[in-house]
PDB file of C-alpha atoms in Angstrom:
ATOM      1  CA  UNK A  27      31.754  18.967  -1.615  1.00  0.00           C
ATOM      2  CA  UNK A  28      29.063  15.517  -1.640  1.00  0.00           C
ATOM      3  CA  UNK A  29      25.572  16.319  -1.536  1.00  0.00           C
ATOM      4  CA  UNK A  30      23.158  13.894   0.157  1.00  0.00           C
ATOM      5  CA  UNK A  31      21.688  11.657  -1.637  1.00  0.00           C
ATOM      6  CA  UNK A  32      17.577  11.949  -1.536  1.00  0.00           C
ATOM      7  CA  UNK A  33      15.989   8.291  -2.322  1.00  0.00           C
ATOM      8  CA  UNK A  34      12.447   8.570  -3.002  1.00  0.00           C
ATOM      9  CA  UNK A  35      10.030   7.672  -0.254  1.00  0.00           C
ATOM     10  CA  UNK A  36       6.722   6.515  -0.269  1.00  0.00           C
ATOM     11  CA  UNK A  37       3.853   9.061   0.468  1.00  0.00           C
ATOM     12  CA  UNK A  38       2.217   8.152   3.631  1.00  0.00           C
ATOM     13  CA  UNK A  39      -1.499   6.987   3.418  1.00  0.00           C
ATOM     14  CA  UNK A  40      -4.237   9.073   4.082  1.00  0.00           C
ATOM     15  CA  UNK A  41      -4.596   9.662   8.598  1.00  0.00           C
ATOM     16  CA  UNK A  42      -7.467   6.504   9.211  1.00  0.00           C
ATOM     17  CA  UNK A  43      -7.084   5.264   6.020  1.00  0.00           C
ATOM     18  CA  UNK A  44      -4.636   2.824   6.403  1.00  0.00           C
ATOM     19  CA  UNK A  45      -2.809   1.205   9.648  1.00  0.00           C
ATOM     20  CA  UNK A  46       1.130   0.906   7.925  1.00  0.00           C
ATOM     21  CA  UNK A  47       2.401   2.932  10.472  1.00  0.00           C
ATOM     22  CA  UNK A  48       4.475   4.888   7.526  1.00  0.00           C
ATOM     23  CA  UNK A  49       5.081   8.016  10.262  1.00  0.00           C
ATOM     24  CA  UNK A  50       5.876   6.037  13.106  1.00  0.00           C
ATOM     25  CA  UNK A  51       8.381   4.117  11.175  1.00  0.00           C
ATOM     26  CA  UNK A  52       9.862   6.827   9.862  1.00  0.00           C
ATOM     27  CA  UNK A  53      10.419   8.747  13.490  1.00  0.00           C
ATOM     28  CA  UNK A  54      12.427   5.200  14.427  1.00  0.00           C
ATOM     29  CA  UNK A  55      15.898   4.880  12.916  1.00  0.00           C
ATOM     30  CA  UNK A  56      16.594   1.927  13.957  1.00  0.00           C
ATOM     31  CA  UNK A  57      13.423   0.324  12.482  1.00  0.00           C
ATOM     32  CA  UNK A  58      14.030  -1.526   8.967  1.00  0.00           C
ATOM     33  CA  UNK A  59      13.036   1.340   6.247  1.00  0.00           C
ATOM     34  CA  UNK A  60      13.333  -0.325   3.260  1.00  0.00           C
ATOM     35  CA  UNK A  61       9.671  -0.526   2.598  1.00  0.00           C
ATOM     36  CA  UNK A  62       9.565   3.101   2.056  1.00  0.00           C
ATOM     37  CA  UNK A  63      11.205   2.627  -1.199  1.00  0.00           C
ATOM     38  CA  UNK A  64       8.096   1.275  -2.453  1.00  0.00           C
ATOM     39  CA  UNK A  65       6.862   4.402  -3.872  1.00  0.00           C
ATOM     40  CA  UNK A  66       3.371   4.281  -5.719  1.00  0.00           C
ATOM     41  CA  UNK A  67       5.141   3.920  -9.222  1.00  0.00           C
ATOM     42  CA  UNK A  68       7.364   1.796  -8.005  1.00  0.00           C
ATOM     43  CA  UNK A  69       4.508  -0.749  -6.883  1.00  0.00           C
ATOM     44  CA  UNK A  70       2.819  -0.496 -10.053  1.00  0.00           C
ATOM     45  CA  UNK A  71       5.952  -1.951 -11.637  1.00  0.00           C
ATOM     46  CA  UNK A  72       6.334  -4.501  -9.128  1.00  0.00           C
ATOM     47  CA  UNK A  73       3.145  -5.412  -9.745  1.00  0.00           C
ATOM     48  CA  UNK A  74       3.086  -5.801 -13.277  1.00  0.00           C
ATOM     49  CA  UNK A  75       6.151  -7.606 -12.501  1.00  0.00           C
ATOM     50  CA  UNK A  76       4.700 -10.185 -10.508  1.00  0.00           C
ATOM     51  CA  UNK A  77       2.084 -10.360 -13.299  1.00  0.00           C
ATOM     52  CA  UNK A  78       4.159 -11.536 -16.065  1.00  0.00           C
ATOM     53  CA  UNK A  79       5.865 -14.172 -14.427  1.00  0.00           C
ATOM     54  CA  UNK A  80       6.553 -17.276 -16.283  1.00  0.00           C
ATOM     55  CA  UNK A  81       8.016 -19.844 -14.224  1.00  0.00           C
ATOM     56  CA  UNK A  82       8.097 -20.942 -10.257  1.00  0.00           C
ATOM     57  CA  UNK A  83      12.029 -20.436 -10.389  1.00  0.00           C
ATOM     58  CA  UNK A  84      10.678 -17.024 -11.890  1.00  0.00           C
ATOM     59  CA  UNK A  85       8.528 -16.130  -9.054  1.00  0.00           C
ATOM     60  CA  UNK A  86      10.849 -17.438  -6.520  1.00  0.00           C
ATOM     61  CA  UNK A  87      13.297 -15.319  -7.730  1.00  0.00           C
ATOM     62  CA  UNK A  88      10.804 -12.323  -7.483  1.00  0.00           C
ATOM     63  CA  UNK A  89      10.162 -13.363  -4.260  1.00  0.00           C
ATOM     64  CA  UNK A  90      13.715 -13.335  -2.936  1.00  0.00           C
ATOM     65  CA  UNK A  91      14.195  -9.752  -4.477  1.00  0.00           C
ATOM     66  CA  UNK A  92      11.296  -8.547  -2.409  1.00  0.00           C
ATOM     67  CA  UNK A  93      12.640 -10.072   0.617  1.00  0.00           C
ATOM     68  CA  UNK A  94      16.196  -8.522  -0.282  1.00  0.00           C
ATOM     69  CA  UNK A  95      15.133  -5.197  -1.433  1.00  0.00           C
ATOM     70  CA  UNK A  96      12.328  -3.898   0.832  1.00  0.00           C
ATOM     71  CA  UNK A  97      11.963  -6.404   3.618  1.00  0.00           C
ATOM     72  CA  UNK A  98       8.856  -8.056   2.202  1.00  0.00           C
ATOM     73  CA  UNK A  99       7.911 -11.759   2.996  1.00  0.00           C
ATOM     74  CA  UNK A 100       5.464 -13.546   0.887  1.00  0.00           C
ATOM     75  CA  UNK A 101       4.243 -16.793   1.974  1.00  0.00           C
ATOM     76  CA  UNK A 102       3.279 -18.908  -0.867  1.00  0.00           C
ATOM     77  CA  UNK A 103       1.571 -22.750  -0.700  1.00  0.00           C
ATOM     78  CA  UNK A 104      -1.099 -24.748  -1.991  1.00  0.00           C
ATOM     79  CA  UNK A 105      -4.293 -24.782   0.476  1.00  0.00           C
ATOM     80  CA  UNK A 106      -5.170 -28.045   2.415  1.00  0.00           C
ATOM     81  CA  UNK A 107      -7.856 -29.280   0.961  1.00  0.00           C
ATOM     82  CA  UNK A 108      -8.091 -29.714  -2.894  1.00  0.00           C
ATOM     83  CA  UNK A 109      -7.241 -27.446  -5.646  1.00  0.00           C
ATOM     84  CA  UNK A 110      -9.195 -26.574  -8.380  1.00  0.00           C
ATOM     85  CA  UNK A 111      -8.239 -23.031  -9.336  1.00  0.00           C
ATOM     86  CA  UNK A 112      -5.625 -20.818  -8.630  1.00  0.00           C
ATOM     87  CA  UNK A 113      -7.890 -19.293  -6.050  1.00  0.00           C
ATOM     88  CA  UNK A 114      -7.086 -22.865  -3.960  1.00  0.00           C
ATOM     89  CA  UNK A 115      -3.331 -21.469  -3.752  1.00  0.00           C
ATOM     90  CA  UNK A 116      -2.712 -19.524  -0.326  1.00  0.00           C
ATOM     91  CA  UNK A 117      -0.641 -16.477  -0.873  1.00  0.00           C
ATOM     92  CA  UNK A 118      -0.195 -14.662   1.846  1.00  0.00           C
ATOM     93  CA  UNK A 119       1.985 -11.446   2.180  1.00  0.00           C
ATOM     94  CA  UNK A 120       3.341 -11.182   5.879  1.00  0.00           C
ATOM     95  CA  UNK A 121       2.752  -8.021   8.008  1.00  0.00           C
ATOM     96  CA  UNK A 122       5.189  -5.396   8.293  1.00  0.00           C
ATOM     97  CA  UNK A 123       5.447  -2.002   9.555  1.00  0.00           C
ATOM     98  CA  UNK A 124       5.296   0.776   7.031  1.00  0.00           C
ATOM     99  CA  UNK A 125       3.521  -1.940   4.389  1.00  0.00           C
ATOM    100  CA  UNK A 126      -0.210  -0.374   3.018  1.00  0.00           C
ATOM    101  CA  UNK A 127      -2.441  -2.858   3.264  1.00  0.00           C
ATOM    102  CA  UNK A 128      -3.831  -1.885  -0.286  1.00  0.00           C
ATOM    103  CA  UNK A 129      -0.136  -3.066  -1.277  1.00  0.00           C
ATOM    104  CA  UNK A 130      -0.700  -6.094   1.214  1.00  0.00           C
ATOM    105  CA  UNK A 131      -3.918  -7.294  -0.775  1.00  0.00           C
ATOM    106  CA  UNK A 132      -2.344  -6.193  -4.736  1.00  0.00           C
ATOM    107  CA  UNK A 133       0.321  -8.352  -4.389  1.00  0.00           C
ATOM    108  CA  UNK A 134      -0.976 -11.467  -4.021  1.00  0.00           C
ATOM    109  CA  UNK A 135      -3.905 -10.614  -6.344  1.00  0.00           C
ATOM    110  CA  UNK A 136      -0.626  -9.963  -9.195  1.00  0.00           C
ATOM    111  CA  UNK A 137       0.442 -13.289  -8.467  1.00  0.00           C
ATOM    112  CA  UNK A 138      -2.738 -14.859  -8.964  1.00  0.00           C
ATOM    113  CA  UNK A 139      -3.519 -13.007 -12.270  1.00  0.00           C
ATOM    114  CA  UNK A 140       0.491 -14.386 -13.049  1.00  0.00           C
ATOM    115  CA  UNK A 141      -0.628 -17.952 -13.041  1.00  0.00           C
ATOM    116  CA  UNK A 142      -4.101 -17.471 -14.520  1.00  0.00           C
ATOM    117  CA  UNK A 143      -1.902 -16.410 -17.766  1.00  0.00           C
ATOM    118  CA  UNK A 144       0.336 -18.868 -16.900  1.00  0.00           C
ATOM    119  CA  UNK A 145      -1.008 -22.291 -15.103  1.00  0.00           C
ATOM    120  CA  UNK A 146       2.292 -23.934 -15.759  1.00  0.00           C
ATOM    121  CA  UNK A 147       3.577 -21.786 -12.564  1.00  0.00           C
ATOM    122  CA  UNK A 148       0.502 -23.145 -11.076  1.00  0.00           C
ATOM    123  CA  UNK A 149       1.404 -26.865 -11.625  1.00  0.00           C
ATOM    124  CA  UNK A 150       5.061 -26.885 -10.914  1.00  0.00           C
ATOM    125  CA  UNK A 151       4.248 -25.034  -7.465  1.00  0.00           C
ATOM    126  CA  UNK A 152       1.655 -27.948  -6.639  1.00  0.00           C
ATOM    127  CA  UNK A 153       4.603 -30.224  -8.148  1.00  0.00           C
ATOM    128  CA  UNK A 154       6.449 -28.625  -5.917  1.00  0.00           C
ATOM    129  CA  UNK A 155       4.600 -30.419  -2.825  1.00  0.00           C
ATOM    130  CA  UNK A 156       4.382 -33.673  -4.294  1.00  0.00           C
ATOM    131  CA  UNK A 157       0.942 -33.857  -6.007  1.00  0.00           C
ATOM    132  CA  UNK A 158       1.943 -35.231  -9.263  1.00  0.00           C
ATOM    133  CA  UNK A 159       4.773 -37.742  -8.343  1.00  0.00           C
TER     134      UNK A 159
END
């Protein structure tokens, strides 16, 4: 006799708190659900995750587990005009349905605090677009 198997789902936002649509993805079943895996403790380990990073290759590789895992796209580059702190780096996380937008705004603010601790990340991600050679 199997039993199913119950994955923990995020808790929905509070009604007019947030706009991730967490109900109205979950009525669709043929919508892409693998954002509701992000429960709340689950995003606090992501996030402290994304803080200890310690290389680009590193946070690429975070990046591409997102993408893999729970459907999340993070857009990472250096702005257009000049760079002076890490607050000069666009990160943007792209929308998505059943995405809070709390988790929307932590996420790149983990990244940040990631190369704060460790500017090398920083460097080889402007490297990365040519600015030192």
């Amino acid at each position: 006799m199997s039993f199913p198997v119950q994955i923990p789902i995020r808790v929905p936002c509070p009604p007019g708190a947030c706009i991730c649509e967490h109900d109205a993805l979950l009525a669709d079943s043929m919508a892409d659900q693998r954002i509701l895996r992000l429960t709340r403790e689950e995003e606090k380990r992501l996030l402290q995750r994304l803080e200890q990073i310690t290389s680009l290759q590193d946070l690429r590789h975070v990046e591409q587990r997102m993408h893999e895992q729970l459907g999340i796209r993070v857009r990472i580059e250096h702005g257009a005009s000049e760079v002076r702190t890490v607050r000069g780096i666009q990160i943007e996380v792209l929308p998505m349905r059943g995405l809070c937008s709390k988790t929307r705004q932590a996420i790149p603010a983990a990244i940040r605090r990631g190369m704060e601790r460790t500017p090398e990340v920083a460097f080889e991600l402007l490297d990365e677009g040519g600015l030192f050679g």
